Amino acid sequence: MKTAIEKRMMSYQTDSFGIVHHARYLEIMEEARWLYCYENNLMEAFHQKGIIHVIVNINIDYKDSVRFGDMITIETEVFRVTEKSVTFRQVVSRDEQRLVVTEITNV
């Protein structure tokens, strides 16, 4: 199952050139993952498996920049579940153009 949220990027999320700072993507994607878990009633199931959302691995592929004023979409889905971890795949896009693709593993 995949969910998507939209966000408009504000000036406080950018540097002096109007480009979103790379660390801000982590915050944006974390918000999207939490919303995904709540909207899909996954919190209890993960906690029963002992998965408490401690991030152990992040792989990010930056393809293009997000800028001040851009409306972006963050798609989130569960990519892999093991006995002790869950890996989310997330894609940040603007007008169908993929800007950032990431896989984040929690234990």
Short mmCIF file of C-alpha atoms in Angstrom, two decimals:
data_model
loop_
_atom_site.label_atom_id
_atom_site.label_comp_id
_atom_site.label_asym_id
_atom_site.label_seq_id
_atom_site.Cartn_x
_atom_site.Cartn_y
_atom_site.Cartn_z
CA MET A 1 0.00 0.00 0.00
CA LYS A 2 1.29 3.45 -0.91
CA THR A 3 0.28 6.82 0.50
CA ALA A 4 1.14 10.33 -0.63
CA ILE A 5 1.20 13.72 1.07
CA GLU A 6 1.80 17.12 -0.46
CA LYS A 7 3.82 19.94 1.06
CA ARG A 8 4.75 23.43 -0.05
CA MET A 9 8.38 24.25 0.70
CA MET A 10 8.91 27.42 2.72
CA SER A 11 11.86 29.81 2.92
CA TYR A 12 12.98 28.55 6.36
CA GLN A 13 13.60 25.14 4.75
CA THR A 14 16.00 26.57 2.17
CA ASP A 15 19.49 28.02 2.03
CA SER A 16 20.43 31.49 0.76
CA PHE A 17 20.04 30.24 -2.84
CA GLY A 18 16.43 29.13 -2.24
CA ILE A 19 17.34 25.42 -2.41
CA VAL A 20 16.02 23.01 0.23
CA HIS A 21 18.85 21.87 2.50
CA HIS A 22 19.60 18.15 2.27
CA ALA A 23 18.85 17.54 5.96
CA ARG A 24 15.32 18.90 5.56
CA TYR A 25 14.43 15.93 3.35
CA LEU A 26 14.95 13.66 6.36
CA GLU A 27 12.43 15.68 8.39
CA ILE A 28 9.89 15.77 5.56
CA MET A 29 10.19 12.04 4.94
CA GLU A 30 9.96 11.23 8.65
CA GLU A 31 6.67 13.10 8.87
CA ALA A 32 5.39 11.18 5.85
CA ARG A 33 6.44 7.81 7.39
CA TRP A 34 4.65 8.53 10.66
CA LEU A 35 1.51 9.57 8.81
CA TYR A 36 1.75 6.41 6.70
CA CYS A 37 1.95 4.25 9.83
CA TYR A 38 -0.97 5.98 11.52
CA GLU A 39 -3.17 6.03 8.43
CA ASN A 40 -2.56 2.31 7.86
CA ASN A 41 -2.85 1.28 11.53
CA LEU A 42 0.68 -0.16 11.57
CA MET A 43 1.97 1.19 14.88
CA GLU A 44 0.55 -1.60 17.03
CA ALA A 45 1.67 -4.34 14.63
CA PHE A 46 5.22 -2.94 14.52
CA HIS A 47 5.36 -2.60 18.31
CA GLN A 48 4.20 -6.20 18.73
CA LYS A 49 7.19 -7.25 16.59
CA GLY A 50 9.46 -5.05 18.70
CA ILE A 51 9.97 -2.50 15.90
CA ILE A 52 10.13 0.90 17.59
CA HIS A 53 11.26 3.12 14.71
CA VAL A 54 14.94 3.40 15.50
CA ILE A 55 16.57 4.15 12.15
CA VAL A 56 19.58 1.97 11.37
CA ASN A 57 20.09 2.67 7.67
CA ILE A 58 19.25 5.47 5.23
CA ASN A 59 20.02 5.35 1.51
CA ILE A 60 19.18 8.56 -0.33
CA ASP A 61 19.53 9.23 -4.03
CA TYR A 62 19.28 12.98 -4.71
CA LYS A 63 18.29 13.48 -8.34
CA ASP A 64 17.34 17.16 -8.45
CA SER A 65 16.77 20.10 -6.08
CA VAL A 66 13.61 21.24 -4.40
CA ARG A 67 13.30 25.02 -4.17
CA PHE A 68 11.42 27.59 -2.15
CA GLY A 69 7.75 27.59 -3.13
CA ASP A 70 7.76 24.16 -4.77
CA MET A 71 4.77 21.94 -4.10
CA ILE A 72 6.14 18.44 -3.62
CA THR A 73 4.61 15.03 -3.16
CA ILE A 74 6.10 12.46 -0.78
CA GLU A 75 5.05 8.89 -1.55
CA THR A 76 5.64 6.30 1.16
CA GLU A 77 5.32 2.54 1.10
CA VAL A 78 6.59 -0.43 3.07
CA PHE A 79 9.27 -2.02 0.92
CA ARG A 80 10.40 -4.92 3.11
CA VAL A 81 9.48 -6.39 6.51
CA THR A 82 11.68 -8.88 8.32
CA GLU A 83 11.39 -10.42 11.76
CA LYS A 84 13.10 -7.39 13.34
CA SER A 85 12.95 -4.54 10.84
CA VAL A 86 10.85 -2.61 8.38
CA THR A 87 12.20 -0.78 5.33
CA PHE A 88 10.24 2.07 3.83
CA ARG A 89 10.71 3.34 0.28
CA GLN A 90 9.94 7.00 -0.25
CA VAL A 91 9.91 9.16 -3.36
CA VAL A 92 9.84 12.95 -3.33
CA SER A 93 8.57 14.39 -6.60
CA ARG A 94 7.45 17.63 -8.19
CA ASP A 95 5.06 17.48 -11.13
CA GLU A 96 5.75 13.77 -11.71
CA GLN A 97 9.55 14.36 -11.71
CA ARG A 98 11.39 12.21 -9.15
CA LEU A 99 13.66 14.42 -7.07
CA VAL A 100 14.68 12.13 -4.21
CA VAL A 101 14.39 8.37 -3.78
CA THR A 102 15.18 6.77 -0.45
CA GLU A 103 15.04 3.53 1.51
CA ILE A 104 14.99 3.84 5.29
CA THR A 105 15.25 0.83 7.61
CA ASN A 106 13.91 0.87 11.17
CA VAL A 107 14.35 -1.76 13.86
#
